[in-house]
Short mmCIF file of C-alpha atoms and ligand atoms in Angstrom, two decimals:
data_model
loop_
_atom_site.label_atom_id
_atom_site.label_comp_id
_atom_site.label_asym_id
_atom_site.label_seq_id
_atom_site.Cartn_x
_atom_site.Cartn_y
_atom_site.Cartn_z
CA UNK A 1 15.16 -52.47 47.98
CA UNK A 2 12.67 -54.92 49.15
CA UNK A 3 11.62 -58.01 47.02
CA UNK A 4 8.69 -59.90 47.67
CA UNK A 5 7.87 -63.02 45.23
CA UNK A 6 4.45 -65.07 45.71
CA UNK A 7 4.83 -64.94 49.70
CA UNK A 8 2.26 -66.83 51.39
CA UNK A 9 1.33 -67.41 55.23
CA UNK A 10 -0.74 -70.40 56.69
CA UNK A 11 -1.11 -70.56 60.63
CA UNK A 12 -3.13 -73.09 60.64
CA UNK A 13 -6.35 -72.95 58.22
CA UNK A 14 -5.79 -69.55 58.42
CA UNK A 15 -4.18 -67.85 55.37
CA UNK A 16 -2.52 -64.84 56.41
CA UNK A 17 -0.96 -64.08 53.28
CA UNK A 18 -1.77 -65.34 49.80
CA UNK A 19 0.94 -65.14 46.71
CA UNK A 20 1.70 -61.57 47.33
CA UNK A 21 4.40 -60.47 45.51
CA UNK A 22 5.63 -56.69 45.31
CA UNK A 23 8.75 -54.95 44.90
CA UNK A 24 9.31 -51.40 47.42
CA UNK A 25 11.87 -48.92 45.71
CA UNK A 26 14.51 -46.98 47.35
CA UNK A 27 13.86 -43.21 47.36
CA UNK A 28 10.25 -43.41 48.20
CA UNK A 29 7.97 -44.06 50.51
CA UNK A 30 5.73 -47.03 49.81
CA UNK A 31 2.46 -47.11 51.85
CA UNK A 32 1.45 -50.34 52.73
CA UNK A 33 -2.52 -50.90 53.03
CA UNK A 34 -5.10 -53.04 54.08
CA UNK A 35 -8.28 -53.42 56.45
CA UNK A 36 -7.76 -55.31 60.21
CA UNK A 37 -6.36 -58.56 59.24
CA UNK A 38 -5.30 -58.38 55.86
CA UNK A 39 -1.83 -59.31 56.18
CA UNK A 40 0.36 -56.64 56.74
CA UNK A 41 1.92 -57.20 59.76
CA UNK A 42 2.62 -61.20 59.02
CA UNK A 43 3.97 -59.79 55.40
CA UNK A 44 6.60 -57.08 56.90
CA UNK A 45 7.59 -59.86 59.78
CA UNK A 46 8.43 -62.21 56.91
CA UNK A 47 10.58 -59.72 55.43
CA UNK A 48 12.18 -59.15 58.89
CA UNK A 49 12.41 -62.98 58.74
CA UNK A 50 10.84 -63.02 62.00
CA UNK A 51 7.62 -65.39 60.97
CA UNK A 52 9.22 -68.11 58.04
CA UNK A 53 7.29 -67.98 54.89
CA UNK A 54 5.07 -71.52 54.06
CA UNK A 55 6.19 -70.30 50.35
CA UNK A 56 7.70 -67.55 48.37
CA UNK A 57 10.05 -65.38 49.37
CA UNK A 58 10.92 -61.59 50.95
CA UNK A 59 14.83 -60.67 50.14
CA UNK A 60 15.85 -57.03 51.66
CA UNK A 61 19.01 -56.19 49.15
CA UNK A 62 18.57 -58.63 47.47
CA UNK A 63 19.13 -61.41 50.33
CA UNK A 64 16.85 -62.92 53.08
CA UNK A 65 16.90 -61.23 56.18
CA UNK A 66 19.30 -63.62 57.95
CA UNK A 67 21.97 -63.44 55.19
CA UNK A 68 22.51 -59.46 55.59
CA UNK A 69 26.15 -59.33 56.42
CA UNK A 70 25.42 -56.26 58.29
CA UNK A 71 21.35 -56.17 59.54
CA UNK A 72 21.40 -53.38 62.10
CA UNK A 73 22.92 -50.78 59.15
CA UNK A 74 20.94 -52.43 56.35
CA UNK A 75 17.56 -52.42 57.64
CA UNK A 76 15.75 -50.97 60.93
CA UNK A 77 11.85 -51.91 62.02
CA UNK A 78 9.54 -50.59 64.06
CA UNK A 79 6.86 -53.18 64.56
CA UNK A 80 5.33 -52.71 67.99
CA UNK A 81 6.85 -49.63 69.98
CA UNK A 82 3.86 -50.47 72.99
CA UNK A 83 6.20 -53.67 73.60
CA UNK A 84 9.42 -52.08 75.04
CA UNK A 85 10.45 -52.63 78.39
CA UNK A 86 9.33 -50.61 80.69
CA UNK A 87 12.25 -50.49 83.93
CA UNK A 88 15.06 -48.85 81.79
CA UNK A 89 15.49 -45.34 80.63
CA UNK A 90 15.36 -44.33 76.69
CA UNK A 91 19.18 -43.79 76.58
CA UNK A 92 19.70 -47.55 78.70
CA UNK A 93 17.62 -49.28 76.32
CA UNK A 94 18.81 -47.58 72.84
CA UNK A 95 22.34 -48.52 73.95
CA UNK A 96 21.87 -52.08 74.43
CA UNK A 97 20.45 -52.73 71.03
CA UNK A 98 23.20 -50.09 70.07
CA UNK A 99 26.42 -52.37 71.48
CA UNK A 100 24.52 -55.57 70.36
CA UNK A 101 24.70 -54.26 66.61
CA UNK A 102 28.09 -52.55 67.35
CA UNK A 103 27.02 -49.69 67.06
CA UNK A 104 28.82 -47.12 68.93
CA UNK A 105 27.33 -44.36 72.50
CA UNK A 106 27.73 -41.25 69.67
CA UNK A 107 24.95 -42.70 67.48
CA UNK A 108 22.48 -43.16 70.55
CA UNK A 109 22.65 -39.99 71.54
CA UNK A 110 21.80 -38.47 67.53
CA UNK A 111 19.29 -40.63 67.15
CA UNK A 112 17.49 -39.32 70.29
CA UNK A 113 18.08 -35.88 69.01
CA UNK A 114 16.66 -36.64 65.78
CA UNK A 115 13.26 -38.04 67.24
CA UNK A 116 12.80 -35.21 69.58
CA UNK A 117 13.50 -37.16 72.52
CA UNK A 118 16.95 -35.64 73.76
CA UNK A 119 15.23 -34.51 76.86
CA UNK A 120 13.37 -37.61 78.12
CA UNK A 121 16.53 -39.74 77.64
CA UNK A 122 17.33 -40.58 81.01
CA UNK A 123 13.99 -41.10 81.68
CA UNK A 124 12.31 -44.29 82.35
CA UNK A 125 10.43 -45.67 79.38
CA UNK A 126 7.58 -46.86 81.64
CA UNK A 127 6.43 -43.52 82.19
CA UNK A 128 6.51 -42.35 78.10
CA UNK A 129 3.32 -41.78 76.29
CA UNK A 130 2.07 -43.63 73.69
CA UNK A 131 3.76 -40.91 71.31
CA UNK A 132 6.71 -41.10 73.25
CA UNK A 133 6.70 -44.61 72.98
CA UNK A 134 6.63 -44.29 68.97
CA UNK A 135 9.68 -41.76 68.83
CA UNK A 136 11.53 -44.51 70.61
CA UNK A 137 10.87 -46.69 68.44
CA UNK A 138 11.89 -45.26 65.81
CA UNK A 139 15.07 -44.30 67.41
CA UNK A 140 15.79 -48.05 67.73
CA UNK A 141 15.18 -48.24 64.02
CA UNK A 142 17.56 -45.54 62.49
CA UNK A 143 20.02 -46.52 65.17
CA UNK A 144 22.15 -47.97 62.34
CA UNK A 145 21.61 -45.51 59.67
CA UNK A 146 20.28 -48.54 57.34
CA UNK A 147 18.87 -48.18 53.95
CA UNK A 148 15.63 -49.57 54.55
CA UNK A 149 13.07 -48.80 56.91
CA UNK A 150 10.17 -51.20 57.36
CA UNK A 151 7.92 -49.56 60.16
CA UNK A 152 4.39 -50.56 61.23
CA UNK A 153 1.69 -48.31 61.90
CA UNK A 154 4.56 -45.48 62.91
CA UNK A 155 1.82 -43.02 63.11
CA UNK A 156 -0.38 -44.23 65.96
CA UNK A 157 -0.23 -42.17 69.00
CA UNK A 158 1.72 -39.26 67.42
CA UNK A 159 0.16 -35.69 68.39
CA UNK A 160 -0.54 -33.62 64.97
CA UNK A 161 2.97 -32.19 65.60
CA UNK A 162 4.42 -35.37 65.86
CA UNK A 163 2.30 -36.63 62.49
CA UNK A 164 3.86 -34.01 60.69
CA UNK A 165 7.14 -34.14 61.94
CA UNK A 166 7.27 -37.82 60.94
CA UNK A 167 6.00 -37.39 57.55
CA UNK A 168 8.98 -34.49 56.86
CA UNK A 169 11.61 -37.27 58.28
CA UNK A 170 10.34 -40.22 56.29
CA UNK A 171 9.87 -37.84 53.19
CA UNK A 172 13.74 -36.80 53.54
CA UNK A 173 14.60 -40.66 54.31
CA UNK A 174 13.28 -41.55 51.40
CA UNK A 175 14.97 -38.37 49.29
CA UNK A 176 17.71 -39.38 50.42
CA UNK A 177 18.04 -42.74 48.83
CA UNK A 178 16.29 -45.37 50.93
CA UNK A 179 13.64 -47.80 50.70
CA UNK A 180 10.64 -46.76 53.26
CA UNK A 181 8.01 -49.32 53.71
CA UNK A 182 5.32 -48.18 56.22
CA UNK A 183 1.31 -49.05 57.16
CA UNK A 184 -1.16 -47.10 58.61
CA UNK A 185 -5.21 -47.35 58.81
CA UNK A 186 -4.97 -43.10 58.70
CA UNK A 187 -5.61 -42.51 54.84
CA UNK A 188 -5.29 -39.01 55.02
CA UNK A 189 -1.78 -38.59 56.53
CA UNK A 190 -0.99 -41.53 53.90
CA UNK A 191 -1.96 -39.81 50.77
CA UNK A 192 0.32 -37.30 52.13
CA UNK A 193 3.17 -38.89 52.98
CA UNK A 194 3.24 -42.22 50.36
CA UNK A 195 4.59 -42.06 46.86
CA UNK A 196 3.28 -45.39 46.16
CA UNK A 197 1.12 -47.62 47.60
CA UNK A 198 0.90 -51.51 47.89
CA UNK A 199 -2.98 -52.31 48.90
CA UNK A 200 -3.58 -56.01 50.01
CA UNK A 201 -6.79 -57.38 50.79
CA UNK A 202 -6.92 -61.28 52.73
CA UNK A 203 -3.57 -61.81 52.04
CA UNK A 204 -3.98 -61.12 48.70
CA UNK A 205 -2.46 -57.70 46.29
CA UNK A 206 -4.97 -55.44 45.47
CA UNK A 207 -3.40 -52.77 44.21
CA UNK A 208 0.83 -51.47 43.51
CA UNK A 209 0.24 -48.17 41.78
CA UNK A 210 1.12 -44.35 42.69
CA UNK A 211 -0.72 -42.31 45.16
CA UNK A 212 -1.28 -39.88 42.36
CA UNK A 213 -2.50 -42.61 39.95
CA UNK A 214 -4.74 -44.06 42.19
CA UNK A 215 -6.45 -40.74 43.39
CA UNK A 216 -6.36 -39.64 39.33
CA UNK A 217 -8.67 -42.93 38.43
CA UNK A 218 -11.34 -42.30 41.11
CA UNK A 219 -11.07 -38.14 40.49
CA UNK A 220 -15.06 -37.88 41.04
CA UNK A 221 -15.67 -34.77 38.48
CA UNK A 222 -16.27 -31.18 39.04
CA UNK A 223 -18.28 -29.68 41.67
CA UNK A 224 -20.72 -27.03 40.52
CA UNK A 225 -23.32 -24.85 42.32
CA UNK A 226 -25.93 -22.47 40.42
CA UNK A 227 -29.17 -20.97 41.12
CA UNK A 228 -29.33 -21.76 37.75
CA UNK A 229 -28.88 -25.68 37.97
CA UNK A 230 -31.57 -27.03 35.26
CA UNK A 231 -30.66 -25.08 32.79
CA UNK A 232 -26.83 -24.76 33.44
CA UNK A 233 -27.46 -29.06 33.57
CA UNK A 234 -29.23 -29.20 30.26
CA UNK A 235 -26.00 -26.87 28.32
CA UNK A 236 -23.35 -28.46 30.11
CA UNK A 237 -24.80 -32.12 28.81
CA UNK A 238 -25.79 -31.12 25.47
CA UNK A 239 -21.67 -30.41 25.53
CA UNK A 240 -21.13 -34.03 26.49
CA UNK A 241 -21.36 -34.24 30.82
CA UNK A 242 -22.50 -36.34 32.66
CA UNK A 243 -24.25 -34.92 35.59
CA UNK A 244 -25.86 -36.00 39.04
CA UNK A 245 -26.82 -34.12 42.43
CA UNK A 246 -23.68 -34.02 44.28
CA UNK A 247 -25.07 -34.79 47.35
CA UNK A 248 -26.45 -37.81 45.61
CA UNK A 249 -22.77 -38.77 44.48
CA UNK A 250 -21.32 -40.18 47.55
CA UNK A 251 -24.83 -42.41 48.08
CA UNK A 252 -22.90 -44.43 44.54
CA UNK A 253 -26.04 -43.60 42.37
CA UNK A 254 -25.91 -44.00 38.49
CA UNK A 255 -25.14 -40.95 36.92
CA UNK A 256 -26.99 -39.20 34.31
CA UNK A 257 -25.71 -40.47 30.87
CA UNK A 258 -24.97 -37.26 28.65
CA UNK A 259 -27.39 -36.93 25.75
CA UNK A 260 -28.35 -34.27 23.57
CA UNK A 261 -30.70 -31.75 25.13
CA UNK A 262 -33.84 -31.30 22.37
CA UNK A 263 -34.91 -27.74 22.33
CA UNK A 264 -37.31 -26.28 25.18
CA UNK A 265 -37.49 -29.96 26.33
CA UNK A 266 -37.01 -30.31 30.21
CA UNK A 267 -34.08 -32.92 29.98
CA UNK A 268 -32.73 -31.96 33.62
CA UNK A 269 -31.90 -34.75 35.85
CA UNK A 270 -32.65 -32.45 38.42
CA UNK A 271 -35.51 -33.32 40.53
CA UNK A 272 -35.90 -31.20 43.58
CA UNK A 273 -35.08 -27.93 44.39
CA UNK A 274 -32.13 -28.56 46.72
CA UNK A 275 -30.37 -30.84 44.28
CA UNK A 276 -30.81 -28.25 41.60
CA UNK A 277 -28.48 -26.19 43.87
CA UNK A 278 -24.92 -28.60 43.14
CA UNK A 279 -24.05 -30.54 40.36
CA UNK A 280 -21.39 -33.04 40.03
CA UNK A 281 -20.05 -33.09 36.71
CA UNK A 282 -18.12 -35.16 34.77
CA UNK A 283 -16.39 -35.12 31.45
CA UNK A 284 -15.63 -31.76 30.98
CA UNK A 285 -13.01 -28.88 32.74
CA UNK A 286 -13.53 -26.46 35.24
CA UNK A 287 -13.03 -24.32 32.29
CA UNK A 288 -15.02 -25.40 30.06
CA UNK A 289 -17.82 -25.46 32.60
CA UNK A 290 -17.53 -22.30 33.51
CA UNK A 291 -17.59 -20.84 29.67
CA UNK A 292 -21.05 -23.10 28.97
CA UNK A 293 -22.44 -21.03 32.17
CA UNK A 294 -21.31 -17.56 30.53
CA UNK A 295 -22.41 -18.34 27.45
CA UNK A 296 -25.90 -19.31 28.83
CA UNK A 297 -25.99 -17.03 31.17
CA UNK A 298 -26.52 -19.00 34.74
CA UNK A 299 -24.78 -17.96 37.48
CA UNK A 300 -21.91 -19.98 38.92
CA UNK A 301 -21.53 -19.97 43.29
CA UNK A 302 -19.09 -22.23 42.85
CA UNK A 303 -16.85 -24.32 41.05
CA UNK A 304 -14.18 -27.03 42.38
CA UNK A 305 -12.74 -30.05 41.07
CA UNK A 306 -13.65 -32.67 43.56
CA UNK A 307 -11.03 -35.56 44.88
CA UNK A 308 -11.70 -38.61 45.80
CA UNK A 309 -9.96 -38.79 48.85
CA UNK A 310 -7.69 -41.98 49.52
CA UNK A 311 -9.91 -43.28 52.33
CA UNK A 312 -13.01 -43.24 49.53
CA UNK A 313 -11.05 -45.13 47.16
CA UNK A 314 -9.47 -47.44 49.38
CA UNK A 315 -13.11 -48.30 50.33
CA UNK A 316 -13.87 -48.86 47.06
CA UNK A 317 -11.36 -50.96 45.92
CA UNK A 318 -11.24 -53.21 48.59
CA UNK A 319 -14.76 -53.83 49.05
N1 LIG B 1 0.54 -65.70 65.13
C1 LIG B 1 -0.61 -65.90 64.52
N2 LIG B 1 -1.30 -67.05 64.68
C2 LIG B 1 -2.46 -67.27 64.04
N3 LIG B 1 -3.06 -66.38 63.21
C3 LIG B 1 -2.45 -65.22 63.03
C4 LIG B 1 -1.20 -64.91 63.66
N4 LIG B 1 -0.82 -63.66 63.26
C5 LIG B 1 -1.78 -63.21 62.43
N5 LIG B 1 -2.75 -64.15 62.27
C6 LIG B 1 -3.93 -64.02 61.42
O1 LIG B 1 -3.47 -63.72 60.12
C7 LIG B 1 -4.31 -62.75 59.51
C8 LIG B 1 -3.48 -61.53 59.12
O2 LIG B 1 -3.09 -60.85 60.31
P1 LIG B 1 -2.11 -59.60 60.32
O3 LIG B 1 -1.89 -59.25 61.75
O4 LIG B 1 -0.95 -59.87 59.47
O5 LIG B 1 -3.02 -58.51 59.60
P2 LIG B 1 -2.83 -56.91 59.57
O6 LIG B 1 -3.16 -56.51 58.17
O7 LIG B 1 -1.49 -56.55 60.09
O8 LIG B 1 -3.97 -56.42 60.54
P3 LIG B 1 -4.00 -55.18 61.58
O9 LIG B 1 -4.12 -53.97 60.74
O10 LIG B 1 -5.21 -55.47 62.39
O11 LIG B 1 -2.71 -55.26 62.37
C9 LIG B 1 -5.42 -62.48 60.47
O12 LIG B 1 -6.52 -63.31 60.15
C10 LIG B 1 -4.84 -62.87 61.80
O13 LIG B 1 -5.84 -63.28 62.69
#
């Protein structure tokens, strides 16, 4: 479990982090986001106790950093896997951080296994890729089996193999009981792998919520495309939609209010001939949508519910 209670950061004039304050569970993963600069990386240092708050607090199990009787089996970081020393080999420099946390040879050699890096082990880090690099790191991280995991950016540099091998371990991490705090700028792989997600914008908390209520609130309607589209518009808002072009949606224009559609009357929002092709509706089911085009007789070409993705909404919210 990770506490964090009004935290804030000055260097300088600078404020780096603003009276955040969230809590990350065990036995999920919590996604931590932000744009460039928002704080992230000064917020999970001051959790490591690596940068000292100017106020607030971060407690990992319920202490600061520095008072974990046991830190190396409590909680493991990845923060920047590009800054390992080069000259030694994988196995050389997992075992020095191993003895330093007395942790025993037996351990090294699982963890290596466990990131996929058994067979570059006596190889010399200098020569890893950036991917390689990232394993390592997060070999040094589970070396003591902790609870928590607080990694930054973990992602970067992983093939799509190595994305989705990552995402399995951190999703089994997590099942397993611990608390897994992570950032990344790729959304996707995020809405993928985070059950929650703690958005911060200059410092400041945006958004703690679930990744499922978060994509649920900007769900963007039902996609719908008819030869038929006038028509099929004025039925489905005389039923209560609210309708615009789709390919008009993403521009952020104001839909079409649903009103009653008065008989013969041309009430289509519809202007051109191309937009009369897809619909984005709102306010009523795939379902229901598709009985209104039976019952009227229009043709349906298709019919999808249409997510927001996480990368939309993240743009939107921290705008
Ligand atoms: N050591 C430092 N000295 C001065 N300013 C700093 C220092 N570290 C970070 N900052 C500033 O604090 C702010 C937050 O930076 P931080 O690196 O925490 O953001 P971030 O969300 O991790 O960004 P990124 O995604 O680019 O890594 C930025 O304005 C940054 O320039």
């Amino acid at each position: 479990m990770i506490e964090v209670t009004e935290l804030t950061k000055l260097y300088g004039s600078t404020r780096a982090v603003s009276g955040l304050t969230f809590d990350v569970k065990p036995g999920q993963v919590t996604g931590f986001l932000g744009h460039n600069g928002a704080g992230k990386s000064t917020t999970m240092r001051m959790i490591l106790g690596l940068h000292m708050p100017t106020s607030g607090q971060a407690l990992i199990n319920g202490v600061r950093k520095h008072d974990l009787r046991d830190p190396m089996r409590e909680v493991g970081a990845m923060l920047n896997a590009a800054e390992v020393q080069g000259g030694r080999s994988a196995f050389a420099h997992l075992l020095a951080l191993a003895y330093a946390g007395g942790i025993g040879r037996r351990r090294v050699v699982e963890v290596l296994e466990e990131v996929g890096l058994a067979g570059a082990a006596r190889k010399r880090i200098a020569g890893f890729s950036q991917g390689m690099r990232q394993r390592l790191g997060l070999a040094a991280a589970l070396l003591g089996d902790p609870g928590v995991l607080i990694l930054d950016e973990p992602v970067n540099g992983l093939d799509p193999d190595g994305i989705r091998w990552l995402r399995t371990l951190l999703r089994s991490l997590a099942a397993e009981g611990r608390t897994v705090l992570l950032s990344s700028h790729l959304m996707t792989e995020m809405s993928l792998t985070a059950d929650r997600l703690v958005i911060i914008g200059r410092g400041r908390l945006i958004e703690d919520t679930t990744t499922a209520d978060l994509l649920a609130r900007f769900h963007s309607g039902v996609l719908v495309r008819s030869p038929h589209a006038a028509r099929l518009s004025r039925a489905l808002m005389a039923a209560g939609a609210t309708i615009r072009p789709a390919q008009d949606a993403d521009a952020g224009e104001e839909p079409v209010p649903a009103r009653p559609a008065a008989a013969g009357a041309d009430t289509s929002p519809v202007r051109d001939a191309r937009a009369e092709e897809e619909l984005l509706v709102t306010g009523l089911t795939t379902a229901v949508i598709g009985d209104i085009a039976l019952a009227n007789g229009c043709a349906v070409h298709e019919l999808a519910s249409r997510r927001t993705s996480l990368e939309e909404a993240f743009m939107e919210i921290t705008q």
